[in-house]
Structure formats: structure tokens, C-alpha cells
Amino acid sequence: MKKFLITFCTLLIGLGANAAVTADQALTFFAKYIDSANNYKEDVVNFYTPDAKIIRVVMKPDGSTVTLTTNMKEYANQMRIGANLAKMRGYKNFYTERKVTKAGNDYKIPCLRQPSTSDYKIPAYFIIGEDSKGNLKIKEESMHSKNQLLLKGKKK
């Protein structure tokens, strides 16, 4: 009987460790990411996979949009450069109307983003899933932005 209980407990622990990520876990991870980003913690880049896809949809004054895509290395560099100014201004992002949908083995969290310096809300989404080590990470991030400076370096 003792052997059976030990085997049974070991099996339960093993199955629990291999359980798939849940929508609640993805939302909890997302909340931790928001806290890290809004408090300018240096670990914010660790919330992303090294090959995360970063998408910015720039909304031009005429109503048209331009989509820019960058890699995580460039995005991490941009975050470091902009962090001090953003921190001085007290800039934060607030995410409302969060929904969670299954996207293959990952979860997609579409939401509305409101920059603290604005009175409008604009679309954003995050794709969150496990990396090769089983840790939750952001694999893709897309945000609309009215910031025209993002177009400055874009090739024509």
C-alpha cells in the first residue's frame, strides 16, 4: 500500500508539472509584465522570448496606418533609451477590455491600451506562451500608436 501511494503521488506531481498553461496563468503573467513595464524594472525584457516579434501600427493624422515590425534586440535597445524620459514624465500604459483566446499552444490577449499621457484608447495584443524551458513569455506584441516619431527611421 505504501508503494502504491508513493507511486500515485509521484504520478500526480509529474502530471501536474506537464499540465498545459491556462488562460488564468497567461493573464497573471500579463499583469506581472504590466507591473514591470510601468515601474521601469530592468527585468521587463525578460518577459519576452529572444525572437519575439514586435509590431507597431502607426496611426497617421490622415487616418492611414503604417505597420512597423522589429526584433527583440532592437526593441530592448529602444526601451532602454526611452525609459528615463518616460520615467521622468510618469508615463504608463493601462490595458482595458482584456480578453483571452487560445492561439494554438499559446494565448492571445487582445485589449485596449491607454497611454497615461492621453485620453484615448487604442488596440493592442500580446501572444503569450511557454518557451523551450516551460516559462511563460511574450512571443508577439502589437500596439497601435499615434507617435509619428516611430516613422522617422522607416525606409521609404
mmCIF file with all atom_site columns, N, CA, C and O in Angstrom, residues 47-99:
data_model
loop_
_atom_site.group_PDB
_atom_site.id
_atom_site.type_symbol
_atom_site.label_atom_id
_atom_site.label_alt_id
_atom_site.label_comp_id
_atom_site.label_asym_id
_atom_site.label_entity_id
_atom_site.label_seq_id
_atom_site.pdbx_PDB_ins_code
_atom_site.Cartn_x
_atom_site.Cartn_y
_atom_site.Cartn_z
_atom_site.occupancy
_atom_site.B_iso_or_equiv
_atom_site.pdbx_formal_charge
_atom_site.auth_seq_id
_atom_site.auth_comp_id
_atom_site.auth_asym_id
_atom_site.auth_atom_id
_atom_site.pdbx_PDB_model_num
ATOM 1   N N  . PHE A 1 47 ? 10.575  39.284 -20.003 1.00 0.00 ? 47 PHE A N  1
ATOM 2   C CA . PHE A 1 47 ? 9.218   38.809 -20.229 1.00 0.00 ? 47 PHE A CA 1
ATOM 3   C C  . PHE A 1 47 ? 9.016   38.358 -21.684 1.00 0.00 ? 47 PHE A C  1
ATOM 4   O O  . PHE A 1 47 ? 7.994   37.778 -22.014 1.00 0.00 ? 47 PHE A O  1
ATOM 5   N N  . TYR A 1 48 ? 9.979   38.648 -22.541 1.00 0.00 ? 48 TYR A N  1
ATOM 6   C CA . TYR A 1 48 ? 9.886   38.336 -23.967 1.00 0.00 ? 48 TYR A CA 1
ATOM 7   C C  . TYR A 1 48 ? 10.801  37.170 -24.336 1.00 0.00 ? 48 TYR A C  1
ATOM 8   O O  . TYR A 1 48 ? 11.854  36.995 -23.740 1.00 0.00 ? 48 TYR A O  1
ATOM 9   N N  . THR A 1 49 ? 10.412  36.436 -25.388 1.00 0.00 ? 49 THR A N  1
ATOM 10  C CA . THR A 1 49 ? 11.340  35.465 -25.960 1.00 0.00 ? 49 THR A CA 1
ATOM 11  C C  . THR A 1 49 ? 12.402  36.251 -26.717 1.00 0.00 ? 49 THR A C  1
ATOM 12  O O  . THR A 1 49 ? 12.136  37.367 -27.177 1.00 0.00 ? 49 THR A O  1
ATOM 13  N N  . PRO A 1 50 ? 13.604  35.703 -26.879 1.00 0.00 ? 50 PRO A N  1
ATOM 14  C CA . PRO A 1 50 ? 14.650  36.420 -27.617 1.00 0.00 ? 50 PRO A CA 1
ATOM 15  C C  . PRO A 1 50 ? 14.259  36.724 -29.060 1.00 0.00 ? 50 PRO A C  1
ATOM 16  O O  . PRO A 1 50 ? 14.742  37.689 -29.645 1.00 0.00 ? 50 PRO A O  1
ATOM 17  N N  . ASP A 1 51 ? 13.367  35.913 -29.631 1.00 0.00 ? 51 ASP A N  1
ATOM 18  C CA . ASP A 1 51 ? 12.948  36.129 -31.020 1.00 0.00 ? 51 ASP A CA 1
ATOM 19  C C  . ASP A 1 51 ? 11.533  36.698 -31.119 1.00 0.00 ? 51 ASP A C  1
ATOM 20  O O  . ASP A 1 51 ? 10.867  36.550 -32.139 1.00 0.00 ? 51 ASP A O  1
ATOM 21  N N  . ALA A 1 52 ? 11.088  37.400 -30.075 1.00 0.00 ? 52 ALA A N  1
ATOM 22  C CA . ALA A 1 52 ? 9.741   37.980 -30.077 1.00 0.00 ? 52 ALA A CA 1
ATOM 23  C C  . ALA A 1 52 ? 9.563   38.935 -31.250 1.00 0.00 ? 52 ALA A C  1
ATOM 24  O O  . ALA A 1 52 ? 10.492  39.654 -31.625 1.00 0.00 ? 52 ALA A O  1
ATOM 25  N N  . LYS A 1 53 ? 8.370   38.920 -31.802 1.00 0.00 ? 53 LYS A N  1
ATOM 26  C CA . LYS A 1 53 ? 8.016   39.812 -32.907 1.00 0.00 ? 53 LYS A CA 1
ATOM 27  C C  . LYS A 1 53 ? 7.319   41.032 -32.310 1.00 0.00 ? 53 LYS A C  1
ATOM 28  O O  . LYS A 1 53 ? 6.327   40.895 -31.586 1.00 0.00 ? 53 LYS A O  1
ATOM 29  N N  . ILE A 1 54 ? 7.841   42.212 -32.595 1.00 0.00 ? 54 ILE A N  1
ATOM 30  C CA . ILE A 1 54 ? 7.302   43.460 -32.062 1.00 0.00 ? 54 ILE A CA 1
ATOM 31  C C  . ILE A 1 54 ? 6.710   44.255 -33.227 1.00 0.00 ? 54 ILE A C  1
ATOM 32  O O  . ILE A 1 54 ? 7.417   44.573 -34.189 1.00 0.00 ? 54 ILE A O  1
ATOM 33  N N  . ILE A 1 55 ? 5.423   44.565 -33.124 1.00 0.00 ? 55 ILE A N  1
ATOM 34  C CA . ILE A 1 55 ? 4.706   45.240 -34.201 1.00 0.00 ? 55 ILE A CA 1
ATOM 35  C C  . ILE A 1 55 ? 4.150   46.562 -33.683 1.00 0.00 ? 55 ILE A C  1
ATOM 36  O O  . ILE A 1 55 ? 3.532   46.607 -32.626 1.00 0.00 ? 55 ILE A O  1
ATOM 37  N N  . ARG A 1 56 ? 4.377   47.633 -34.436 1.00 0.00 ? 56 ARG A N  1
ATOM 38  C CA . ARG A 1 56 ? 3.777   48.929 -34.140 1.00 0.00 ? 56 ARG A CA 1
ATOM 39  C C  . ARG A 1 56 ? 2.969   49.351 -35.360 1.00 0.00 ? 56 ARG A C  1
ATOM 40  O O  . ARG A 1 56 ? 3.497   49.387 -36.472 1.00 0.00 ? 56 ARG A O  1
ATOM 41  N N  . VAL A 1 57 ? 1.720   49.665 -35.120 1.00 0.00 ? 57 VAL A N  1
ATOM 42  C CA . VAL A 1 57 ? 0.850   50.164 -36.179 1.00 0.00 ? 57 VAL A CA 1
ATOM 43  C C  . VAL A 1 57 ? 0.692   51.660 -35.922 1.00 0.00 ? 57 VAL A C  1
ATOM 44  O O  . VAL A 1 57 ? -0.022  52.065 -35.002 1.00 0.00 ? 57 VAL A O  1
ATOM 45  N N  . VAL A 1 58 ? 1.402   52.462 -36.695 1.00 0.00 ? 58 VAL A N  1
ATOM 46  C CA . VAL A 1 58 ? 1.402   53.911 -36.502 1.00 0.00 ? 58 VAL A CA 1
ATOM 47  C C  . VAL A 1 58 ? 0.187   54.501 -37.216 1.00 0.00 ? 58 VAL A C  1
ATOM 48  O O  . VAL A 1 58 ? -0.011  54.293 -38.413 1.00 0.00 ? 58 VAL A O  1
ATOM 49  N N  . MET A 1 59 ? -0.623  55.216 -36.443 1.00 0.00 ? 59 MET A N  1
ATOM 50  C CA . MET A 1 59 ? -1.833  55.847 -36.957 1.00 0.00 ? 59 MET A CA 1
ATOM 51  C C  . MET A 1 59 ? -1.485  57.273 -37.377 1.00 0.00 ? 59 MET A C  1
ATOM 52  O O  . MET A 1 59 ? -1.167  58.112 -36.535 1.00 0.00 ? 59 MET A O  1
ATOM 53  N N  . LYS A 1 60 ? -1.552  57.533 -38.678 1.00 0.00 ? 60 LYS A N  1
ATOM 54  C CA . LYS A 1 60 ? -1.196  58.847 -39.192 1.00 0.00 ? 60 LYS A CA 1
ATOM 55  C C  . LYS A 1 60 ? -2.380  59.806 -39.055 1.00 0.00 ? 60 LYS A C  1
ATOM 56  O O  . LYS A 1 60 ? -3.531  59.376 -38.976 1.00 0.00 ? 60 LYS A O  1
ATOM 57  N N  . PRO A 1 61 ? -2.111  61.106 -39.037 1.00 0.00 ? 61 PRO A N  1
ATOM 58  C CA . PRO A 1 61 ? -3.189  62.095 -38.879 1.00 0.00 ? 61 PRO A CA 1
ATOM 59  C C  . PRO A 1 61 ? -4.278  62.001 -39.958 1.00 0.00 ? 61 PRO A C  1
ATOM 60  O O  . PRO A 1 61 ? -5.432  62.324 -39.694 1.00 0.00 ? 61 PRO A O  1
ATOM 61  N N  . ASP A 1 62 ? -3.916  61.513 -41.148 1.00 0.00 ? 62 ASP A N  1
ATOM 62  C CA . ASP A 1 62 ? -4.912  61.404 -42.221 1.00 0.00 ? 62 ASP A CA 1
ATOM 63  C C  . ASP A 1 62 ? -5.776  60.145 -42.103 1.00 0.00 ? 62 ASP A C  1
ATOM 64  O O  . ASP A 1 62 ? -6.617  59.878 -42.943 1.00 0.00 ? 62 ASP A O  1
ATOM 65  N N  . GLY A 1 63 ? -5.553  59.347 -41.043 1.00 0.00 ? 63 GLY A N  1
ATOM 66  C CA . GLY A 1 63 ? -6.350  58.147 -40.824 1.00 0.00 ? 63 GLY A CA 1
ATOM 67  C C  . GLY A 1 63 ? -5.713  56.873 -41.362 1.00 0.00 ? 63 GLY A C  1
ATOM 68  O O  . GLY A 1 63 ? -6.161  55.774 -41.035 1.00 0.00 ? 63 GLY A O  1
ATOM 69  N N  . SER A 1 64 ? -4.682  57.007 -42.178 1.00 0.00 ? 64 SER A N  1
ATOM 70  C CA . SER A 1 64 ? -3.996  55.816 -42.689 1.00 0.00 ? 64 SER A CA 1
ATOM 71  C C  . SER A 1 64 ? -3.061  55.258 -41.619 1.00 0.00 ? 64 SER A C  1
ATOM 72  O O  . SER A 1 64 ? -2.803  55.911 -40.610 1.00 0.00 ? 64 SER A O  1
ATOM 73  N N  . THR A 1 65 ? -2.585  54.059 -41.850 1.00 0.00 ? 65 THR A N  1
ATOM 74  C CA . THR A 1 65 ? -1.665  53.431 -40.894 1.00 0.00 ? 65 THR A CA 1
ATOM 75  C C  . THR A 1 65 ? -0.429  52.916 -41.613 1.00 0.00 ? 65 THR A C  1
ATOM 76  O O  . THR A 1 65 ? -0.469  52.620 -42.806 1.00 0.00 ? 65 THR A O  1
ATOM 77  N N  . VAL A 1 66 ? 0.644   52.824 -40.872 1.00 0.00 ? 66 VAL A N  1
ATOM 78  C CA . VAL A 1 66 ? 1.886   52.232 -41.348 1.00 0.00 ? 66 VAL A CA 1
ATOM 79  C C  . VAL A 1 66 ? 2.299   51.204 -40.303 1.00 0.00 ? 66 VAL A C  1
ATOM 80  O O  . VAL A 1 66 ? 2.366   51.519 -39.117 1.00 0.00 ? 66 VAL A O  1
ATOM 81  N N  . THR A 1 67 ? 2.548   49.978 -40.743 1.00 0.00 ? 67 THR A N  1
ATOM 82  C CA . THR A 1 67 ? 2.941   48.917 -39.820 1.00 0.00 ? 67 THR A CA 1
ATOM 83  C C  . THR A 1 67 ? 4.452   48.740 -39.840 1.00 0.00 ? 67 THR A C  1
ATOM 84  O O  . THR A 1 67 ? 5.053   48.579 -40.901 1.00 0.00 ? 67 THR A O  1
ATOM 85  N N  . LEU A 1 68 ? 5.043   48.800 -38.655 1.00 0.00 ? 68 LEU A N  1
ATOM 86  C CA . LEU A 1 68 ? 6.481   48.615 -38.489 1.00 0.00 ? 68 LEU A CA 1
ATOM 87  C C  . LEU A 1 68 ? 6.705   47.370 -37.646 1.00 0.00 ? 68 LEU A C  1
ATOM 88  O O  . LEU A 1 68 ? 6.026   47.164 -36.640 1.00 0.00 ? 68 LEU A O  1
ATOM 89  N N  . THR A 1 69 ? 7.657   46.546 -38.044 1.00 0.00 ? 69 THR A N  1
ATOM 90  C CA . THR A 1 69 ? 7.989   45.343 -37.297 1.00 0.00 ? 69 THR A CA 1
ATOM 91  C C  . THR A 1 69 ? 9.472   45.375 -36.965 1.00 0.00 ? 69 THR A C  1
ATOM 92  O O  . THR A 1 69 ? 10.295  45.749 -37.800 1.00 0.00 ? 69 THR A O  1
ATOM 93  N N  . THR A 1 70 ? 9.786   44.991 -35.739 1.00 0.00 ? 70 THR A N  1
ATOM 94  C CA . THR A 1 70 ? 11.187  44.949 -35.330 1.00 0.00 ? 70 THR A CA 1
ATOM 95  C C  . THR A 1 70 ? 11.444  43.678 -34.522 1.00 0.00 ? 70 THR A C  1
ATOM 96  O O  . THR A 1 70 ? 10.512  42.981 -34.146 1.00 0.00 ? 70 THR A O  1
ATOM 97  N N  . ASN A 1 71 ? 12.710  43.426 -34.280 1.00 0.00 ? 71 ASN A N  1
ATOM 98  C CA . ASN A 1 71 ? 13.074  42.247 -33.489 1.00 0.00 ? 71 ASN A CA 1
ATOM 99  C C  . ASN A 1 71 ? 13.282  42.648 -32.032 1.00 0.00 ? 71 ASN A C  1
ATOM 100 O O  . ASN A 1 71 ? 13.324  43.822 -31.686 1.00 0.00 ? 71 ASN A O  1
ATOM 101 N N  . MET A 1 72 ? 13.424  41.670 -31.198 1.00 0.00 ? 72 MET A N  1
ATOM 102 C CA . MET A 1 72 ? 13.536  41.921 -29.764 1.00 0.00 ? 72 MET A CA 1
ATOM 103 C C  . MET A 1 72 ? 14.814  42.665 -29.393 1.00 0.00 ? 72 MET A C  1
ATOM 104 O O  . MET A 1 72 ? 14.811  43.508 -28.497 1.00 0.00 ? 72 MET A O  1
ATOM 105 N N  . LYS A 1 73 ? 15.896  42.386 -30.085 1.00 0.00 ? 73 LYS A N  1
ATOM 106 C CA . LYS A 1 73 ? 17.155  43.069 -29.776 1.00 0.00 ? 73 LYS A CA 1
ATOM 107 C C  . LYS A 1 73 ? 17.009  44.579 -29.975 1.00 0.00 ? 73 LYS A C  1
ATOM 108 O O  . LYS A 1 73 ? 17.388  45.371 -29.107 1.00 0.00 ? 73 LYS A O  1
ATOM 109 N N  . GLU A 1 74 ? 16.437  44.975 -31.086 1.00 0.00 ? 74 GLU A N  1
ATOM 110 C CA . GLU A 1 74 ? 16.240  46.399 -31.364 1.00 0.00 ? 74 GLU A CA 1
ATOM 111 C C  . GLU A 1 74 ? 15.232  47.008 -30.392 1.00 0.00 ? 74 GLU A C  1
ATOM 112 O O  . GLU A 1 74 ? 15.414  48.116 -29.892 1.00 0.00 ? 74 GLU A O  1
ATOM 113 N N  . TYR A 1 75 ? 14.161  46.265 -30.112 1.00 0.00 ? 75 TYR A N  1
ATOM 114 C CA . TYR A 1 75 ? 13.137  46.762 -29.197 1.00 0.00 ? 75 TYR A CA 1
ATOM 115 C C  . TYR A 1 75 ? 13.698  46.965 -27.792 1.00 0.00 ? 75 TYR A C  1
ATOM 116 O O  . TYR A 1 75 ? 13.418  47.970 -27.142 1.00 0.00 ? 75 TYR A O  1
ATOM 117 N N  . ALA A 1 76 ? 14.500  46.034 -27.314 1.00 0.00 ? 76 ALA A N  1
ATOM 118 C CA . ALA A 1 76 ? 15.119  46.164 -25.989 1.00 0.00 ? 76 ALA A CA 1
ATOM 119 C C  . ALA A 1 76 ? 15.987  47.415 -25.945 1.00 0.00 ? 76 ALA A C  1
ATOM 120 O O  . ALA A 1 76 ? 15.987  48.152 -24.946 1.00 0.00 ? 76 ALA A O  1
ATOM 121 N N  . ASN A 1 77 ? 16.711  47.689 -27.004 1.00 0.00 ? 77 ASN A N  1
ATOM 122 C CA . ASN A 1 77 ? 17.540  48.885 -27.088 1.00 0.00 ? 77 ASN A CA 1
ATOM 123 C C  . ASN A 1 77 ? 16.669  50.143 -27.042 1.00 0.00 ? 77 ASN A C  1
ATOM 124 O O  . ASN A 1 77 ? 16.978  51.089 -26.319 1.00 0.00 ? 77 ASN A O  1
ATOM 125 N N  . GLN A 1 78 ? 15.561  50.142 -27.782 1.00 0.00 ? 78 GLN A N  1
ATOM 126 C CA . GLN A 1 78 ? 14.643  51.287 -27.781 1.00 0.00 ? 78 GLN A CA 1
ATOM 127 C C  . GLN A 1 78 ? 14.046  51.513 -26.394 1.00 0.00 ? 78 GLN A C  1
ATOM 128 O O  . GLN A 1 78 ? 13.895  52.650 -25.955 1.00 0.00 ? 78 GLN A O  1
ATOM 129 N N  . MET A 1 79 ? 13.709  50.411 -25.707 1.00 0.00 ? 79 MET A N  1
ATOM 130 C CA . MET A 1 79 ? 13.151  50.537 -24.358 1.00 0.00 ? 79 MET A CA 1
ATOM 131 C C  . MET A 1 79 ? 14.160  51.180 -23.410 1.00 0.00 ? 79 MET A C  1
ATOM 132 O O  . MET A 1 79 ? 13.799  52.034 -22.605 1.00 0.00 ? 79 MET A O  1
ATOM 133 N N  . ARG A 1 80 ? 15.407  50.754 -23.492 1.00 0.00 ? 80 ARG A N  1
ATOM 134 C CA . ARG A 1 80 ? 16.438  51.312 -22.610 1.00 0.00 ? 80 ARG A CA 1
ATOM 135 C C  . ARG A 1 80 ? 16.623  52.808 -22.861 1.00 0.00 ? 80 ARG A C  1
ATOM 136 O O  . ARG A 1 80 ? 16.749  53.592 -21.925 1.00 0.00 ? 80 ARG A O  1
ATOM 137 N N  . ILE A 1 81 ? 16.636  53.196 -24.128 1.00 0.00 ? 81 ILE A N  1
ATOM 138 C CA . ILE A 1 81 ? 16.830  54.604 -24.490 1.00 0.00 ? 81 ILE A CA 1
ATOM 139 C C  . ILE A 1 81 ? 15.668  55.460 -23.994 1.00 0.00 ? 81 ILE A C  1
ATOM 140 O O  . ILE A 1 81 ? 15.868  56.536 -23.442 1.00 0.00 ? 81 ILE A O  1
ATOM 141 N N  . GLY A 1 82 ? 14.441  54.979 -24.157 1.00 0.00 ? 82 GLY A N  1
ATOM 142 C CA . GLY A 1 82 ? 13.269  55.774 -23.805 1.00 0.00 ? 82 GLY A CA 1
ATOM 143 C C  . GLY A 1 82 ? 12.846  55.710 -22.349 1.00 0.00 ? 82 GLY A C  1
ATOM 144 O O  . GLY A 1 82 ? 12.040  56.520 -21.892 1.00 0.00 ? 82 GLY A O  1
ATOM 145 N N  . ALA A 1 83 ? 13.385  54.771 -21.594 1.00 0.00 ? 83 ALA A N  1
ATOM 146 C CA . ALA A 1 83 ? 12.920  54.549 -20.218 1.00 0.00 ? 83 ALA A CA 1
ATOM 147 C C  . ALA A 1 83 ? 13.107  55.762 -19.308 1.00 0.00 ? 83 ALA A C  1
ATOM 148 O O  . ALA A 1 83 ? 12.212  56.099 -18.536 1.00 0.00 ? 83 ALA A O  1
ATOM 149 N N  . ASN A 1 84 ? 14.247  56.420 -19.380 1.00 0.00 ? 84 ASN A N  1
ATOM 150 C CA . ASN A 1 84 ? 14.499  57.550 -18.470 1.00 0.00 ? 84 ASN A CA 1
ATOM 151 C C  . ASN A 1 84 ? 13.535  58.698 -18.704 1.00 0.00 ? 84 ASN A C  1
ATOM 152 O O  . ASN A 1 84 ? 12.984  59.261 -17.757 1.00 0.00 ? 84 ASN A O  1
ATOM 153 N N  . LEU A 1 85 ? 13.311  59.063 -19.953 1.00 0.00 ? 85 LEU A N  1
ATOM 154 C CA . LEU A 1 85 ? 12.374  60.145 -20.263 1.00 0.00 ? 85 LEU A CA 1
ATOM 155 C C  . LEU A 1 85 ? 10.955  59.750 -19.849 1.00 0.00 ? 85 LEU A C  1
ATOM 156 O O  . LEU A 1 85 ? 10.234  60.539 -19.242 1.00 0.00 ? 85 LEU A O  1
ATOM 157 N N  . ALA A 1 86 ? 10.570  58.525 -20.156 1.00 0.00 ? 86 ALA A N  1
ATOM 158 C CA . ALA A 1 86 ? 9.229   58.055 -19.789 1.00 0.00 ? 86 ALA A CA 1
ATOM 159 C C  . ALA A 1 86 ? 9.054   58.063 -18.271 1.00 0.00 ? 86 ALA A C  1
ATOM 160 O O  . ALA A 1 86 ? 7.999   58.469 -17.761 1.00 0.00 ? 86 ALA A O  1
ATOM 161 N N  . LYS A 1 87 ? 10.074  57.652 -17.554 1.00 0.00 ? 87 LYS A N  1
ATOM 162 C CA . LYS A 1 87 ? 10.008  57.617 -16.097 1.00 0.00 ? 87 LYS A CA 1
ATOM 163 C C  . LYS A 1 87 ? 9.876   59.033 -15.532 1.00 0.00 ? 87 LYS A C  1
ATOM 164 O O  . LYS A 1 87 ? 9.085   59.275 -14.620 1.00 0.00 ? 87 LYS A O  1
ATOM 165 N N  . MET A 1 88 ? 10.624  59.973 -16.086 1.00 0.00 ? 88 MET A N  1
ATOM 166 C CA . MET A 1 88 ? 10.542  61.374 -15.641 1.00 0.00 ? 88 MET A CA 1
ATOM 167 C C  . MET A 1 88 ? 9.142   61.938 -15.877 1.00 0.00 ? 88 MET A C  1
ATOM 168 O O  . MET A 1 88 ? 8.650   62.724 -15.072 1.00 0.00 ? 88 MET A O  1
ATOM 169 N N  . ARG A 1 89 ? 8.518   61.531 -16.975 1.00 0.00 ? 89 ARG A N  1
ATOM 170 C CA . ARG A 1 89 ? 7.175   62.028 -17.305 1.00 0.00 ? 89 ARG A CA 1
ATOM 171 C C  . ARG A 1 89 ? 6.076   61.245 -16.584 1.00 0.00 ? 89 ARG A C  1
ATOM 172 O O  . ARG A 1 89 ? 4.921   61.620 -16.654 1.00 0.00 ? 89 ARG A O  1
ATOM 173 N N  . GLY A 1 90 ? 6.438   60.149 -15.928 1.00 0.00 ? 90 GLY A N  1
ATOM 174 C CA . GLY A 1 90 ? 5.446   59.321 -15.246 1.00 0.00 ? 90 GLY A CA 1
ATOM 175 C C  . GLY A 1 90 ? 4.581   58.544 -16.220 1.00 0.00 ? 90 GLY A C  1
ATOM 176 O O  . GLY A 1 90 ? 3.434   58.203 -15.921 1.00 0.00 ? 90 GLY A O  1
ATOM 177 N N  . TYR A 1 91 ? 5.143   58.243 -17.384 1.00 0.00 ? 91 TYR A N  1
ATOM 178 C CA . TYR A 1 91 ? 4.393   57.552 -18.438 1.00 0.00 ? 91 TYR A CA 1
ATOM 179 C C  . TYR A 1 91 ? 4.123   56.102 -18.052 1.00 0.00 ? 91 TYR A C  1
ATOM 180 O O  . TYR A 1 91 ? 5.009   55.392 -17.582 1.00 0.00 ? 91 TYR A O  1
ATOM 181 N N  . LYS A 1 92 ? 2.880   55.681 -18.242 1.00 0.00 ? 92 LYS A N  1
ATOM 182 C CA . LYS A 1 92 ? 2.479   54.294 -18.007 1.00 0.00 ? 92 LYS A CA 1
ATOM 183 C C  . LYS A 1 92 ? 1.447   53.910 -19.064 1.00 0.00 ? 92 LYS A C  1
ATOM 184 O O  . LYS A 1 92 ? 0.832   54.780 -19.682 1.00 0.00 ? 92 LYS A O  1
ATOM 185 N N  . ASN A 1 93 ? 1.274   52.629 -19.251 1.00 0.00 ? 93 ASN A N  1
ATOM 186 C CA . ASN A 1 93 ? 0.221   52.126 -20.135 1.00 0.00 ? 93 ASN A CA 1
ATOM 187 C C  . ASN A 1 93 ? -0.803  51.382 -19.294 1.00 0.00 ? 93 ASN A C  1
ATOM 188 O O  . ASN A 1 93 ? -0.435  50.599 -18.417 1.00 0.00 ? 93 ASN A O  1
ATOM 189 N N  . PHE A 1 94 ? -2.074  51.624 -19.585 1.00 0.00 ? 94 PHE A N  1
ATOM 190 C CA . PHE A 1 94 ? -3.167  50.935 -18.915 1.00 0.00 ? 94 PHE A CA 1
ATOM 191 C C  . PHE A 1 94 ? -3.895  50.098 -19.964 1.00 0.00 ? 94 PHE A C  1
ATOM 192 O O  . PHE A 1 94 ? -4.160  50.583 -21.071 1.00 0.00 ? 94 PHE A O  1
ATOM 193 N N  . TYR A 1 95 ? -4.186  48.871 -19.634 1.00 0.00 ? 95 TYR A N  1
ATOM 194 C CA . TYR A 1 95 ? -4.798  47.935 -20.576 1.00 0.00 ? 95 TYR A CA 1
ATOM 195 C C  . TYR A 1 95 ? -6.180  47.546 -20.068 1.00 0.00 ? 95 TYR A C  1
ATOM 196 O O  . TYR A 1 95 ? -6.315  47.038 -18.956 1.00 0.00 ? 95 TYR A O  1
ATOM 197 N N  . THR A 1 96 ? -7.189  47.815 -20.885 1.00 0.00 ? 96 THR A N  1
ATOM 198 C CA . THR A 1 96 ? -8.566  47.504 -20.511 1.00 0.00 ? 96 THR A CA 1
ATOM 199 C C  . THR A 1 96 ? -9.182  46.563 -21.542 1.00 0.00 ? 96 THR A C  1
ATOM 200 O O  . THR A 1 96 ? -8.587  46.299 -22.593 1.00 0.00 ? 96 THR A O  1
ATOM 201 N N  . GLU A 1 97 ? -10.357 46.098 -21.225 1.00 0.00 ? 97 GLU A N  1
ATOM 202 C CA . GLU A 1 97 ? -11.107 45.198 -22.106 1.00 0.00 ? 97 GLU A CA 1
ATOM 203 C C  . GLU A 1 97 ? -10.262 44.003 -22.553 1.00 0.00 ? 97 GLU A C  1
ATOM 204 O O  . GLU A 1 97 ? -10.288 43.604 -23.718 1.00 0.00 ? 97 GLU A O  1
ATOM 205 N N  . ARG A 1 98 ? -9.531  43.459 -21.596 1.00 0.00 ? 98 ARG A N  1
ATOM 206 C CA . ARG A 1 98 ? -8.676  42.296 -21.872 1.00 0.00 ? 98 ARG A CA 1
ATOM 207 C C  . ARG A 1 98 ? -9.544  41.066 -22.111 1.00 0.00 ? 98 ARG A C  1
ATOM 208 O O  . ARG A 1 98 ? -10.463 40.790 -21.363 1.00 0.00 ? 98 ARG A O  1
ATOM 209 N N  . LYS A 1 99 ? -9.191  40.340 -23.134 1.00 0.00 ? 99 LYS A N  1
ATOM 210 C CA . LYS A 1 99 ? -9.838  39.065 -23.420 1.00 0.00 ? 99 LYS A CA 1
ATOM 211 C C  . LYS A 1 99 ? -8.717  38.048 -23.620 1.00 0.00 ? 99 LYS A C  1
ATOM 212 O O  . LYS A 1 99 ? -7.606  38.411 -23.970 1.00 0.00 ? 99 LYS A O  1
#
